[in-house]
PDB file of C-alpha atoms in Angstrom:
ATOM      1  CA  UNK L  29       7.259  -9.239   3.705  1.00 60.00           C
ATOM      2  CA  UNK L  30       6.172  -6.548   0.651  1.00 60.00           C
ATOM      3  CA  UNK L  31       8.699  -3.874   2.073  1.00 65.00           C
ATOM      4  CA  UNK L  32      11.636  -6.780   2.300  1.00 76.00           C
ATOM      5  CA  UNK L  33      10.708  -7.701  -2.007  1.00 69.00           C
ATOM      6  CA  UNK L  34      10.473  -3.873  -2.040  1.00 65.00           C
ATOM      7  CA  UNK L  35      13.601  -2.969  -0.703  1.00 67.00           C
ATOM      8  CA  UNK L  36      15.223  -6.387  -2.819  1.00 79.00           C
ATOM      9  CA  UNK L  37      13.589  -5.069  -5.824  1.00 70.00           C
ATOM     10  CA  UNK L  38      15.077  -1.846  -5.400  1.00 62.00           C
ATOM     11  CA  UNK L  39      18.871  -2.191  -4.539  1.00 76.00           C
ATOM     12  CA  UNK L  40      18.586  -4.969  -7.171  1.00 78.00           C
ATOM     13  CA  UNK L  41      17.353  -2.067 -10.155  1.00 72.00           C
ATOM     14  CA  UNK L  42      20.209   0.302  -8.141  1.00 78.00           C
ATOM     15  CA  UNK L  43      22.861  -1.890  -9.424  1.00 79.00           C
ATOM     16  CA  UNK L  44      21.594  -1.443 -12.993  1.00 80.00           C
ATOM     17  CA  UNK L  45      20.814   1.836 -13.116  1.00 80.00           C
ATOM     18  CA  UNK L  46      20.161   4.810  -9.985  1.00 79.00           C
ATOM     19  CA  UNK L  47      17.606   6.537 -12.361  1.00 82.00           C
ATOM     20  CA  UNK L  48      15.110   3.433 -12.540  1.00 71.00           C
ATOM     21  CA  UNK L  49      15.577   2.839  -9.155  1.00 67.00           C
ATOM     22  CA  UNK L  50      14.656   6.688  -7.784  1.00 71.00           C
ATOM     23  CA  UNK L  51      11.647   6.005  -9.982  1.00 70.00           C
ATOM     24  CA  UNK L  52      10.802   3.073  -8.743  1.00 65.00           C
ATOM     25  CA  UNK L  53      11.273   4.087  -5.096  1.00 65.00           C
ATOM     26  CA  UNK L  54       9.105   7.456  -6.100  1.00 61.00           C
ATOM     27  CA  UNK L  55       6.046   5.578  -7.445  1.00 64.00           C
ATOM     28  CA  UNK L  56       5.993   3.111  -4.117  1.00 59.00           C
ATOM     29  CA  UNK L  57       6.001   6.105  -1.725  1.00 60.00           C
ATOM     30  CA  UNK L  58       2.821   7.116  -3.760  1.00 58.00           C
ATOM     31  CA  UNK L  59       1.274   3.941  -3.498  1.00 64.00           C
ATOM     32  CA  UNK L  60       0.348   2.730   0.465  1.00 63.00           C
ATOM     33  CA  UNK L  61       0.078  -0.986   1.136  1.00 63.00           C
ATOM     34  CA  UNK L  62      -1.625  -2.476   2.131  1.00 64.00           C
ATOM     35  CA  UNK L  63      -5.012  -0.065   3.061  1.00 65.00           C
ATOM     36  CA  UNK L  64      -5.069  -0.174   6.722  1.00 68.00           C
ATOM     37  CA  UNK L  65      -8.156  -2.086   7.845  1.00 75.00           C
ATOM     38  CA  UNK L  66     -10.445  -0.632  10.475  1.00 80.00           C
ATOM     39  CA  UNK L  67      -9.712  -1.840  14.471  1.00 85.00           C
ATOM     40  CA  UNK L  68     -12.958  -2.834  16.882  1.00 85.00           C
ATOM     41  CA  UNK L  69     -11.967  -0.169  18.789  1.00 81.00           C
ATOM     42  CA  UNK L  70     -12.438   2.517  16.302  1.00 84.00           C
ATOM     43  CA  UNK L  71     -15.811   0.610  14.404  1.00 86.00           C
ATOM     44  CA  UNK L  72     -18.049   1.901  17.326  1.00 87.00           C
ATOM     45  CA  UNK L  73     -17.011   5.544  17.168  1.00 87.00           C
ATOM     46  CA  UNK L  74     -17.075   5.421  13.532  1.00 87.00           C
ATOM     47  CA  UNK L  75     -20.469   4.162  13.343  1.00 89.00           C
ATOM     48  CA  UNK L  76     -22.036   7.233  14.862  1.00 91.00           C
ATOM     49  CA  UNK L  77     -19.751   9.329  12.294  1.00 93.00           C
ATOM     50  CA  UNK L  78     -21.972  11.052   9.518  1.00 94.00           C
ATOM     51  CA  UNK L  79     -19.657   9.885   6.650  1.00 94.00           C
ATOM     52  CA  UNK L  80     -19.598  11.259   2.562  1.00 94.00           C
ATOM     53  CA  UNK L  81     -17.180  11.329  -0.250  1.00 95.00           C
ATOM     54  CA  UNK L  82     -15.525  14.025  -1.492  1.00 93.00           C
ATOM     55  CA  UNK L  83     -14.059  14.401  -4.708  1.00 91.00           C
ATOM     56  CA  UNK L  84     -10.196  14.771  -4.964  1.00 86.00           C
ATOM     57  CA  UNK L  85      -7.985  14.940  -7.941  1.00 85.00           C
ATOM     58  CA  UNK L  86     -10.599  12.231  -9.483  1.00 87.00           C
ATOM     59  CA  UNK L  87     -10.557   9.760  -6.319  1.00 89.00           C
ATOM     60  CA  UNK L  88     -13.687   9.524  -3.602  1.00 95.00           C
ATOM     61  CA  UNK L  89     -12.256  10.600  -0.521  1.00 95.00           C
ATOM     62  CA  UNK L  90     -14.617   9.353   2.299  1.00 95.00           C
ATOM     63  CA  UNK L  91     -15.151  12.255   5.330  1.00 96.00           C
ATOM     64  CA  UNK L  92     -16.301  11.756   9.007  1.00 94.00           C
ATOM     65  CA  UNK L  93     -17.838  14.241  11.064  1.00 95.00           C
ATOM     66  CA  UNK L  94     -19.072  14.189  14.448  1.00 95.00           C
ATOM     67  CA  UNK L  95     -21.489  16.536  15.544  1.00 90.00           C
ATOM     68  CA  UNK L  96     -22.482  19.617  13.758  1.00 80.00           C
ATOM     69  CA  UNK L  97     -21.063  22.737  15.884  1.00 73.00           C
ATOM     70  CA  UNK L  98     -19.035  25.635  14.592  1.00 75.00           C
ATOM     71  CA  UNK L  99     -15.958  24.778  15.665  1.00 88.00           C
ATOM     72  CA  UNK L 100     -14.814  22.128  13.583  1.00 95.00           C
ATOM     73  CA  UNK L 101     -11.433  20.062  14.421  1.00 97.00           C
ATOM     74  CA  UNK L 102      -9.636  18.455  11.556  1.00 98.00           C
ATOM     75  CA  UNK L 103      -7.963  15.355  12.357  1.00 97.00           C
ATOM     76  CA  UNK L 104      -5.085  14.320   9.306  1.00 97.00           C
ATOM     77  CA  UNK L 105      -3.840  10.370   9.365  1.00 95.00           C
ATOM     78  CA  UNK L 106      -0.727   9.339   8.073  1.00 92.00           C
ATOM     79  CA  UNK L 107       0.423   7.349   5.642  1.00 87.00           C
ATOM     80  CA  UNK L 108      -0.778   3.884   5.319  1.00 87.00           C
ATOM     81  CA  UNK L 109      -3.466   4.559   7.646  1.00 91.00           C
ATOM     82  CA  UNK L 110      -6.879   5.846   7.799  1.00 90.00           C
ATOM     83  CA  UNK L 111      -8.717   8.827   9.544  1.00 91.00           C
ATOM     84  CA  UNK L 112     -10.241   7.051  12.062  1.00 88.00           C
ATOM     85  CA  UNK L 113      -7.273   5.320  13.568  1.00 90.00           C
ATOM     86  CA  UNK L 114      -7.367   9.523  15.217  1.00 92.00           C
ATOM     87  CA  UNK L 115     -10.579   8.708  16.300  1.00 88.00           C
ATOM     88  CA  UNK L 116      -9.346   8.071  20.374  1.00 91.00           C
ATOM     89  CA  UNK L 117      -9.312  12.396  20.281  1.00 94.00           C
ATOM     90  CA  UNK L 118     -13.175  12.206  19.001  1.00 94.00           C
ATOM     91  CA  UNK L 119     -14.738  12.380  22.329  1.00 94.00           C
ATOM     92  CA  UNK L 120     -12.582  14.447  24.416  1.00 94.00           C
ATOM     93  CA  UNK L 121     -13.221  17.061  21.908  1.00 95.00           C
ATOM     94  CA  UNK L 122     -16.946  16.749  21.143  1.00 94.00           C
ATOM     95  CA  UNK L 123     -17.041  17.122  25.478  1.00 93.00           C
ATOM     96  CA  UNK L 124     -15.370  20.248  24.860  1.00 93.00           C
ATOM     97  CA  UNK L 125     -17.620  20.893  22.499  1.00 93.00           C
ATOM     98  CA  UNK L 126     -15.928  20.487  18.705  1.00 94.00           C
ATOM     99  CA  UNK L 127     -17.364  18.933  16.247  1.00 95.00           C
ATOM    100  CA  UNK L 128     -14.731  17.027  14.639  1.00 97.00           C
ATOM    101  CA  UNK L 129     -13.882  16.302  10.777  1.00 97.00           C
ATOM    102  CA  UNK L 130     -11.553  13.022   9.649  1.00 96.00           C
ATOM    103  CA  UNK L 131     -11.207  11.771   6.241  1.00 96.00           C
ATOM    104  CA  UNK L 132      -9.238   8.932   4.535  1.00 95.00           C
ATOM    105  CA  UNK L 133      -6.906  10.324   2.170  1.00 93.00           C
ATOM    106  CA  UNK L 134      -6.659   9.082  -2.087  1.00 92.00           C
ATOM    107  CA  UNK L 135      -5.743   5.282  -1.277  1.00 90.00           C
ATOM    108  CA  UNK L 136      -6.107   4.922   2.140  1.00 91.00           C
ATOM    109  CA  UNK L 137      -9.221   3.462   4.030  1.00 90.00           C
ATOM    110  CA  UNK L 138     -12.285   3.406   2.195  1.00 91.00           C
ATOM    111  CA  UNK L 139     -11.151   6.005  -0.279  1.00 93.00           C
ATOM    112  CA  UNK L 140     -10.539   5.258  -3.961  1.00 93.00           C
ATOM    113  CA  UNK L 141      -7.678   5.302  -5.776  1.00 89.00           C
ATOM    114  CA  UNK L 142      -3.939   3.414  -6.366  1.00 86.00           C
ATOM    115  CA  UNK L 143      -1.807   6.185  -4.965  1.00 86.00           C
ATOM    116  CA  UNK L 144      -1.365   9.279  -2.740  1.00 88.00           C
ATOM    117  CA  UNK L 145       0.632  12.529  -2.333  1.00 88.00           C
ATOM    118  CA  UNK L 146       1.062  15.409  -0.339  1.00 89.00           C
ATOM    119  CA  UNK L 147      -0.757  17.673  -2.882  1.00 92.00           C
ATOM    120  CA  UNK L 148      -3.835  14.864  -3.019  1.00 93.00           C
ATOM    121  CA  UNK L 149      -3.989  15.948   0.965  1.00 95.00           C
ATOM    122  CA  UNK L 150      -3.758  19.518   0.653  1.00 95.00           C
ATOM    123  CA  UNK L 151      -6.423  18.945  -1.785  1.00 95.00           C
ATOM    124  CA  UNK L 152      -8.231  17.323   0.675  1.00 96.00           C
ATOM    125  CA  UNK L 153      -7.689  19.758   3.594  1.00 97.00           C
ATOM    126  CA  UNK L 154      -8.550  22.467   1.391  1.00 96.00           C
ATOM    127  CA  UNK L 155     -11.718  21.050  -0.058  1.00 95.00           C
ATOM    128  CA  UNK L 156     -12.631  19.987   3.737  1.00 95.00           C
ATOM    129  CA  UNK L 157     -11.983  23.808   4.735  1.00 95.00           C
ATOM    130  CA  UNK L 158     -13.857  25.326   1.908  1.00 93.00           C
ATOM    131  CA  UNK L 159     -16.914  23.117   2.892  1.00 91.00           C
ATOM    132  CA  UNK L 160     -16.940  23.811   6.693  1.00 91.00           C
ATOM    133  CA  UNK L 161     -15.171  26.865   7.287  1.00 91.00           C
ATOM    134  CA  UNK L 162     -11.921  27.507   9.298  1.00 93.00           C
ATOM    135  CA  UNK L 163     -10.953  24.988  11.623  1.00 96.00           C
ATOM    136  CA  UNK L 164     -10.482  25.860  15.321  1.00 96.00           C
ATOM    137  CA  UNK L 165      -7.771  23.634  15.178  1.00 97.00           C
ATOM    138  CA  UNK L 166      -6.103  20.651  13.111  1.00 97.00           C
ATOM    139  CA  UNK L 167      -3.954  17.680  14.592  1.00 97.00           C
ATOM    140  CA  UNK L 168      -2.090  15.681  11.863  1.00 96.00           C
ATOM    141  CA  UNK L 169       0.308  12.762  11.734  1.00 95.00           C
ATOM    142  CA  UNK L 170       3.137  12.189   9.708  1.00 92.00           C
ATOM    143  CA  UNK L 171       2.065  12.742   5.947  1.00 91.00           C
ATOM    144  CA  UNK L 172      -1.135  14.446   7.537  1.00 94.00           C
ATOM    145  CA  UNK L 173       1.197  17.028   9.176  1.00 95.00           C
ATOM    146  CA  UNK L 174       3.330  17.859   6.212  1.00 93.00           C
ATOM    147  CA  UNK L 175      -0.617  17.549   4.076  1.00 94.00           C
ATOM    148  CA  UNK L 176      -1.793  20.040   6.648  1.00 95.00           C
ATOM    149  CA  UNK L 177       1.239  22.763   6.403  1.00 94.00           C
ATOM    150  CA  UNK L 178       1.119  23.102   2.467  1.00 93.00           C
ATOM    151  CA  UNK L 179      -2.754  23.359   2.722  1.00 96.00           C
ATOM    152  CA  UNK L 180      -1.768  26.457   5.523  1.00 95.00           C
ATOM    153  CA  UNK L 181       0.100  27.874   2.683  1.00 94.00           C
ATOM    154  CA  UNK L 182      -2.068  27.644   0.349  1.00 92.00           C
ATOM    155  CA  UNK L 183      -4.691  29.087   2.091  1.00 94.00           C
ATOM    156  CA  UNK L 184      -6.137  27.440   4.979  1.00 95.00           C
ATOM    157  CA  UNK L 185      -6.513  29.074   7.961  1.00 93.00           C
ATOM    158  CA  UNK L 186      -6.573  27.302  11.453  1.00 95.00           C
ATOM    159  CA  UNK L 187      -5.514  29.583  14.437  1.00 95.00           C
ATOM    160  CA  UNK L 188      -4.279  26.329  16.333  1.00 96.00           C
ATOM    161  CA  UNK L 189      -1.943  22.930  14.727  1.00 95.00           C
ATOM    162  CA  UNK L 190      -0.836  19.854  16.208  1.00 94.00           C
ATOM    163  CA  UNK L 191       1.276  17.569  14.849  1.00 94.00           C
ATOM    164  CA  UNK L 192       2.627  14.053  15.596  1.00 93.00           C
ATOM    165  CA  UNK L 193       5.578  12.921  14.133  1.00 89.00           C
ATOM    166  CA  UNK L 194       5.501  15.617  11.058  1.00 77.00           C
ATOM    167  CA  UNK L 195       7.668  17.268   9.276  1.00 70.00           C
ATOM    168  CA  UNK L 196       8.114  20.697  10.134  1.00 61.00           C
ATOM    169  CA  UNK L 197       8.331  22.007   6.272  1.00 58.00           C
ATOM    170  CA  UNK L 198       6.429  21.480   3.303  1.00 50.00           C
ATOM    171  CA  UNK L 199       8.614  22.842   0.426  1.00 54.00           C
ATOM    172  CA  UNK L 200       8.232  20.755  -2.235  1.00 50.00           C
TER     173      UNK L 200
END
């Protein structure tokens, strides 16, 4: 129903003028809604998750780790999601042996904050990187992905990336 008004809202400020609807449609994209609500299947997993917020670009951006090993996974959500909707990876990688590191990005999940860009997740990646070291591997979705590839070069090193349903550029 909110992307329907959305979409009305913005055709309707199109007809009046293409400059106030660009800026409309460029402060929604920043702003996920709603905040995606944790599923049963993922409250279990994330219970036994060490969680603390980080500070990003003024919002608390809550982390998850499992385990403490040195070989740290990053897992990136999407937009309009949280970090651990990735949490079905968790245990096939903590039986091989990761320890793995999620986090709900500037407006998403339990993080604060009204609104979200790529450069709020590079922030994250980066700040994520600088406090555990380089990551034997990342695997990011969507805005995650694209979060994940500016962090790499600005950066971040990870030897190994996957990505579902990412862009495969982050010039910006």
């Amino acid at each position: 129903m909110a992307e329907r008004v959305a979409s009305t809202a913005l055709n309707s400020a199109s007809l009046v003028s293409g400059r106030l609807a660009a800026s409309a449609a460029h402060a929604l994209f920043h702003m996920p809604l709603p905040r995606s609500a944790m599923r049963a299947s993922e409250r279990e997993l994330f219970d036994r998750a060490h969680t603390e917020p980080i500070e990003v670009n003024g919002a608390s951006v809550m982390t998850c780790r499992w385990d403490e090993g040195t070989r740290p996974v990053l897992l990136a959500h999407g937009r309009q999601s949280r970090g651990p909707r990735l949490s079905s990876f968790v245990p096939g990688l903590l039986d091989r042996g990761r320890s793995v590191i999620t986090f709900d990005a500037p407006a998403h999940g339990d993080s604060t904050g009204r609104s979200t860009t790529v450069l709020d997740y590079r922030t994250a990646i980066t700040a994520l990187h600088q406090r555990y070291g380089t990551f034997e591997a990342v695997a990011a979705h969507s805005l995650g992905a694209l979060g994940s590839f500016f962090a790499l070069e600005h950066g971040v090193t990870v030897p190994k990336v996957v990505t579902i349903s990412g862009s495969a550029t982050s010039t910006c």
